PDB file of C-alpha atoms and ligand atoms in Angstrom:
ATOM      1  CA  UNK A   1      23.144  -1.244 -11.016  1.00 56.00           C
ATOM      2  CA  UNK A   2      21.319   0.706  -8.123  1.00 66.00           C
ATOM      3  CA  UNK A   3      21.855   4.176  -9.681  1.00 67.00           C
ATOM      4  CA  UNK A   4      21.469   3.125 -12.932  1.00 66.00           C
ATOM      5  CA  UNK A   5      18.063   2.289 -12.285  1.00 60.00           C
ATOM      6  CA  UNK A   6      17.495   5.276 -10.137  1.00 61.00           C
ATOM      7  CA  UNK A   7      18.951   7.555 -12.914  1.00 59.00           C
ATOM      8  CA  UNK A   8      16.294   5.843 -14.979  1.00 57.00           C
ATOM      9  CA  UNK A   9      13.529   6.806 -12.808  1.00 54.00           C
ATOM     10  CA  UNK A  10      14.736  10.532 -12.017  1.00 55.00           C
ATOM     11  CA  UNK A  11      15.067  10.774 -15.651  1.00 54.00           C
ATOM     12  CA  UNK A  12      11.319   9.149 -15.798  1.00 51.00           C
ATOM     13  CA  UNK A  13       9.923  12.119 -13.756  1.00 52.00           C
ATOM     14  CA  UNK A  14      11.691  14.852 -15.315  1.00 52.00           C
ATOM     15  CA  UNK A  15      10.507  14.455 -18.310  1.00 54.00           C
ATOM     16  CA  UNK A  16       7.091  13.590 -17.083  1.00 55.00           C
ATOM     17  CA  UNK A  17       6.698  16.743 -15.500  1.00 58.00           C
ATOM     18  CA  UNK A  18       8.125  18.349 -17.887  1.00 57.00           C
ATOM     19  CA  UNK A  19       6.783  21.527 -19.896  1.00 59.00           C
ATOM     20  CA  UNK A  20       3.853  20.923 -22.049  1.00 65.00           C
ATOM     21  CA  UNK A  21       2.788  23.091 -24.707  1.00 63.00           C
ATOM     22  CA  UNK A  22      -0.492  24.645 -23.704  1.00 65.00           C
ATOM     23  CA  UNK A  23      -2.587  27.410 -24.461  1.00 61.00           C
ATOM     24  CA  UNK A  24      -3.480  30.284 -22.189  1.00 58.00           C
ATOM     25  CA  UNK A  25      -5.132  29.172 -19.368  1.00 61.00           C
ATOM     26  CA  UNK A  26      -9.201  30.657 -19.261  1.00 62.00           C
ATOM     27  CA  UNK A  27      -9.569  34.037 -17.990  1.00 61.00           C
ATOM     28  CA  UNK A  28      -5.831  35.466 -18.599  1.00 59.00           C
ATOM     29  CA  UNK A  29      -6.532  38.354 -18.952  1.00 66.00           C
ATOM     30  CA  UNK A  30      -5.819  39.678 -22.779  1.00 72.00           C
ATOM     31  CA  UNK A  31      -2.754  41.517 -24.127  1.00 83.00           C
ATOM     32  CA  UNK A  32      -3.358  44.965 -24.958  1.00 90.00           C
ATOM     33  CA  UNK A  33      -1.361  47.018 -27.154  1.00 93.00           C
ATOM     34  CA  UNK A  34      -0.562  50.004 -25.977  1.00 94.00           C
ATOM     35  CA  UNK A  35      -2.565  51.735 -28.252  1.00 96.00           C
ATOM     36  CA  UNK A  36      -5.638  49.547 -27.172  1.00 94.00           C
ATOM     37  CA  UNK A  37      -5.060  49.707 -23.789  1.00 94.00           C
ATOM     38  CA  UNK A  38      -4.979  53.827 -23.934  1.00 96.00           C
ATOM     39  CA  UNK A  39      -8.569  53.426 -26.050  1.00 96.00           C
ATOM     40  CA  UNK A  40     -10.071  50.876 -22.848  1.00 95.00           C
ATOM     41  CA  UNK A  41      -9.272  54.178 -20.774  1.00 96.00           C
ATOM     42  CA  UNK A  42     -10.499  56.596 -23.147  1.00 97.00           C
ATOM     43  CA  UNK A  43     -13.680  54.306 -23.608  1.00 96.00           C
ATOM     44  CA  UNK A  44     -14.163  53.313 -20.042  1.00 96.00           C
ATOM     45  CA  UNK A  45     -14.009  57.158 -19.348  1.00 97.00           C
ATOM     46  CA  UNK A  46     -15.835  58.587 -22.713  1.00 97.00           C
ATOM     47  CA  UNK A  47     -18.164  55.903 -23.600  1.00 96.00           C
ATOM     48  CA  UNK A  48     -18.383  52.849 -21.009  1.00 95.00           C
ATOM     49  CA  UNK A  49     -21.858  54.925 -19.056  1.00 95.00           C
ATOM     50  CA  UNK A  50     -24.192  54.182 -22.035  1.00 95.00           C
ATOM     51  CA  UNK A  51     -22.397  50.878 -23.655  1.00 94.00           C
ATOM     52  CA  UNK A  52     -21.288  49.513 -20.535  1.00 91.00           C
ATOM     53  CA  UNK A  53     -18.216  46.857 -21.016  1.00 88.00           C
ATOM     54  CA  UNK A  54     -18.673  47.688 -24.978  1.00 87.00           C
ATOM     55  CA  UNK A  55     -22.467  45.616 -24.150  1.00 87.00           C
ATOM     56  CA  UNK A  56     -26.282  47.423 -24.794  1.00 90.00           C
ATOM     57  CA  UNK A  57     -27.079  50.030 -21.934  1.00 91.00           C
ATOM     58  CA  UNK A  58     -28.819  53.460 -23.139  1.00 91.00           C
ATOM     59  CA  UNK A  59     -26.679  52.911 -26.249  1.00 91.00           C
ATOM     60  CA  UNK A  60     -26.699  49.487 -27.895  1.00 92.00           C
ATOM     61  CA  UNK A  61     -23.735  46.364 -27.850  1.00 90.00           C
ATOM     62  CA  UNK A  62     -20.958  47.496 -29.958  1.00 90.00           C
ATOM     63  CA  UNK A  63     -18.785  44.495 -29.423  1.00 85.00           C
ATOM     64  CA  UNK A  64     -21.087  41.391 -30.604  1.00 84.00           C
ATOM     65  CA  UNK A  65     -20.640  42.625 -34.223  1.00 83.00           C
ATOM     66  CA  UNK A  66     -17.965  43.948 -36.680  1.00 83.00           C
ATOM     67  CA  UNK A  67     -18.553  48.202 -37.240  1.00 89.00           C
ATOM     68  CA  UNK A  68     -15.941  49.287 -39.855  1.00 93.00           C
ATOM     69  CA  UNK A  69     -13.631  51.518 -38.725  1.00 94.00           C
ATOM     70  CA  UNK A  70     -15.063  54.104 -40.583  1.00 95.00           C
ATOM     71  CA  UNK A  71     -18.182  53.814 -39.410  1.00 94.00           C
ATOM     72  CA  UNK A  72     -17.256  53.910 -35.671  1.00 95.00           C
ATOM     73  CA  UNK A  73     -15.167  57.030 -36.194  1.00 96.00           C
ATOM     74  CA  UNK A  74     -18.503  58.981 -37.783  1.00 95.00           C
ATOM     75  CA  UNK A  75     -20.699  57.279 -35.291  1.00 95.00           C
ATOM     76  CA  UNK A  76     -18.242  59.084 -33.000  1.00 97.00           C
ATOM     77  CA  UNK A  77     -17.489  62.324 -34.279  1.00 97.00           C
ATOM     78  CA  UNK A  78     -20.619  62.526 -35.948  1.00 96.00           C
ATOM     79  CA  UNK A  79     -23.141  61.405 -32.807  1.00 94.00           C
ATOM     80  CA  UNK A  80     -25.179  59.268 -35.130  1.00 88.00           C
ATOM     81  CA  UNK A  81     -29.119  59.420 -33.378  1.00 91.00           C
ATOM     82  CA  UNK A  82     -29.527  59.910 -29.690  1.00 91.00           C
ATOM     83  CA  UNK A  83     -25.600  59.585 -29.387  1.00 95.00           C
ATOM     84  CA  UNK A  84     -23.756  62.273 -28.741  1.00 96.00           C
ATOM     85  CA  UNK A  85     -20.846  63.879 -31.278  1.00 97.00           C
ATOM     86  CA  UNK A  86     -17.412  64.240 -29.745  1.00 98.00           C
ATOM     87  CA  UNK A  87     -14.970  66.495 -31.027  1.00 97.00           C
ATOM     88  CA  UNK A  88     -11.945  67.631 -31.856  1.00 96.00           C
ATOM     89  CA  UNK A  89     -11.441  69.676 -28.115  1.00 96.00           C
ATOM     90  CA  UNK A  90     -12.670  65.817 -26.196  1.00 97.00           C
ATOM     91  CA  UNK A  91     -11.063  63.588 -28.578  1.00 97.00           C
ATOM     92  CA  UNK A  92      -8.351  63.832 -30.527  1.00 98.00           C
ATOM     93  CA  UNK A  93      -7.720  61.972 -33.936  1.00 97.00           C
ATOM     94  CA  UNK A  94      -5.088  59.600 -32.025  1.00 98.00           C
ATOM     95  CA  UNK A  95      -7.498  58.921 -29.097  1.00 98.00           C
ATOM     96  CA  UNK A  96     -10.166  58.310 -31.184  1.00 98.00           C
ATOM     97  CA  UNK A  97      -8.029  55.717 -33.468  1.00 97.00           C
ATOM     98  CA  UNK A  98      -7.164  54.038 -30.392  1.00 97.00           C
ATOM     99  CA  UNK A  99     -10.807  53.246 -29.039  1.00 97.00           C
ATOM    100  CA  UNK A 100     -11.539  52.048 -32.657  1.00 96.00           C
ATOM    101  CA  UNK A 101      -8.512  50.119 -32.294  1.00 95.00           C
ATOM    102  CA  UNK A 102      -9.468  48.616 -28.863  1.00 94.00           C
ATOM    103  CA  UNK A 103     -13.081  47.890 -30.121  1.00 93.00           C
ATOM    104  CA  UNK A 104     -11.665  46.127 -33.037  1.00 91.00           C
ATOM    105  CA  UNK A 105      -9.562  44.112 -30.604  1.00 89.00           C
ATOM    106  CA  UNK A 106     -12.988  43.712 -28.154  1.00 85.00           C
ATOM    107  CA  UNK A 107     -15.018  42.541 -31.476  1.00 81.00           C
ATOM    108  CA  UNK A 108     -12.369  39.964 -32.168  1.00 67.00           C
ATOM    109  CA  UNK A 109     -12.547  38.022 -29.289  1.00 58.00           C
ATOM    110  CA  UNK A 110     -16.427  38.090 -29.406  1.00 47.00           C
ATOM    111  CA  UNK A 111     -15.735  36.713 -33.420  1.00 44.00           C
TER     112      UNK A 111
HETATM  113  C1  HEC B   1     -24.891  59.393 -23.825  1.00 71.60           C
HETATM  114  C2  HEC B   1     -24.774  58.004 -24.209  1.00 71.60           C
HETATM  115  C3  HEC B   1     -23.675  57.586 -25.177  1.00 71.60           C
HETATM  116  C4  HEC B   1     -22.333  57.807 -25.066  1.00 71.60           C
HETATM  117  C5  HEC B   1     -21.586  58.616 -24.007  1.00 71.60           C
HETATM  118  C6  HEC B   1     -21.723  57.106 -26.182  1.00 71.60           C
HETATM  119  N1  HEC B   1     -22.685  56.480 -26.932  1.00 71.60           N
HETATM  120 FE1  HEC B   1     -22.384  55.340 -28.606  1.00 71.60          FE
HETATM  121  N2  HEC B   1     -24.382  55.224 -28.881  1.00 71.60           N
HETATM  122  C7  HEC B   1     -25.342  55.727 -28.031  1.00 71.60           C
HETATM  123  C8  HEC B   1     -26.659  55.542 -28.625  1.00 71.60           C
HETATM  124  C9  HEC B   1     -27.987  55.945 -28.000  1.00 71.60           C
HETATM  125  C10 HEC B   1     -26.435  54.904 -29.880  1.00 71.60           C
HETATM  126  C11 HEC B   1     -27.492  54.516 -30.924  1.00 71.60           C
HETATM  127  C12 HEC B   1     -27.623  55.697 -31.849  1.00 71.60           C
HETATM  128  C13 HEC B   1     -28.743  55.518 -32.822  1.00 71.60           C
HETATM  129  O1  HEC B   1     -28.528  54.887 -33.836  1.00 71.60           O
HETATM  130  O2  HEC B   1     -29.810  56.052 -32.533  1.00 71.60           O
HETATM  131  C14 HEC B   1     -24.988  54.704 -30.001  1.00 71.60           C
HETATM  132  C15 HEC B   1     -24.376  54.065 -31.067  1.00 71.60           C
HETATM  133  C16 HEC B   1     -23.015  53.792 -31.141  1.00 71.60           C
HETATM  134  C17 HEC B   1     -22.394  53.040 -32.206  1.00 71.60           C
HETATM  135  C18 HEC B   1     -23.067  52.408 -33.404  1.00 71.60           C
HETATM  136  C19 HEC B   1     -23.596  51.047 -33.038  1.00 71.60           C
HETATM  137  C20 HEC B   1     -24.213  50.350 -34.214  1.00 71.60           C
HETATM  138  O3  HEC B   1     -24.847  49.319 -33.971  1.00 71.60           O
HETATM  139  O4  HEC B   1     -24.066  50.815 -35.346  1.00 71.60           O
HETATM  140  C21 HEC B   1     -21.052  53.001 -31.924  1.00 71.60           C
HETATM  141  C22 HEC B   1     -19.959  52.324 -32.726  1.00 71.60           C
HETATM  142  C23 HEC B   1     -20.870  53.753 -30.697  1.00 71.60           C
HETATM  143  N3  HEC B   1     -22.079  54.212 -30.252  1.00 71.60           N
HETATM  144  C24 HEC B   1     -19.650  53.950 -30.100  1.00 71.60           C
HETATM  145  C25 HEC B   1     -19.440  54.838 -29.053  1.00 71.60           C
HETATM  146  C26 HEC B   1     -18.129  55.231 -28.583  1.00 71.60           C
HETATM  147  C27 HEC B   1     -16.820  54.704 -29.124  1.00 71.60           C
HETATM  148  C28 HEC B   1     -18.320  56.123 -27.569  1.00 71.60           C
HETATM  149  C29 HEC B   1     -17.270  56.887 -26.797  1.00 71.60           C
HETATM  150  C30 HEC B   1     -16.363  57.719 -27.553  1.00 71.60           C
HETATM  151  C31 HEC B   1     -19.759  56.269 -27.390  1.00 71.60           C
HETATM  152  N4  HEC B   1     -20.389  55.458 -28.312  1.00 71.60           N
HETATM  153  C32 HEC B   1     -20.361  57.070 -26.416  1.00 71.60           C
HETATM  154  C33 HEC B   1     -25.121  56.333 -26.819  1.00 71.60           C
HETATM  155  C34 HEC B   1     -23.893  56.763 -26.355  1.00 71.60           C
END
């Protein structure tokens, strides 16, 4: 009768302890790809002094609002206004497809 009721309450506590579905707790720190996470250290090398943490500095926020793809890469190899052009010899087609693809990720969260 003694452990009966005993095996009752261990049984009580296990499952009230047990795992709960949550989400991800604030501030974990986002999944990259590895694609996106070789465009944060492209950007944070190539871009990050004049849109600092993808917000306005001498150049203005890129990641409060969605930029086409397309229009990032011209914006980038182009040097649309006081921005300079990069090309071919500092980025590569595959680095710069991986800073569009971390912005896209960066915009995304902003949503
Ligand atoms: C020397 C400073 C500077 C650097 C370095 C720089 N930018 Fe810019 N960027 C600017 C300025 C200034 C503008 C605004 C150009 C304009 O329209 O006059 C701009 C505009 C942009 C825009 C367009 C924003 C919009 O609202 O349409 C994008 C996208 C962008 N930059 C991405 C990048 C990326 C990606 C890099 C790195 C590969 C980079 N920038 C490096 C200064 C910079």
């Amino acid at each position: 009768m003694r452990t009966a009721l005993l095996a009752v309450l261990a049984l009580g506590a296990v499952t009230a302890c047990g795992p709960s579905r949550r989400g991800p707790a604030f501030g974990t720190p986002r999944e990259f790809t590895a694609q996106e996470q070789e465009g944060r250290v492209l950007f944070m090398r190539n871009c990050n002094m004049c849109h600092p943490g993808g917000s306005g500095g001498l150049g203005p926020s890129i990641n409060n609002k969605p930029l086409p793809s397309a229009a990032m890469r011209v914006q980038i190899r182009q040097g649309v206004g006081s921005m300079p052009a990069f090309t071919d010899e500092m980025l590569n087609d595959a680095q710069v497809d991986a800073i569009i693809a971390y912005l896209n990720e960066m915009q995304e969260e902003k949503g």
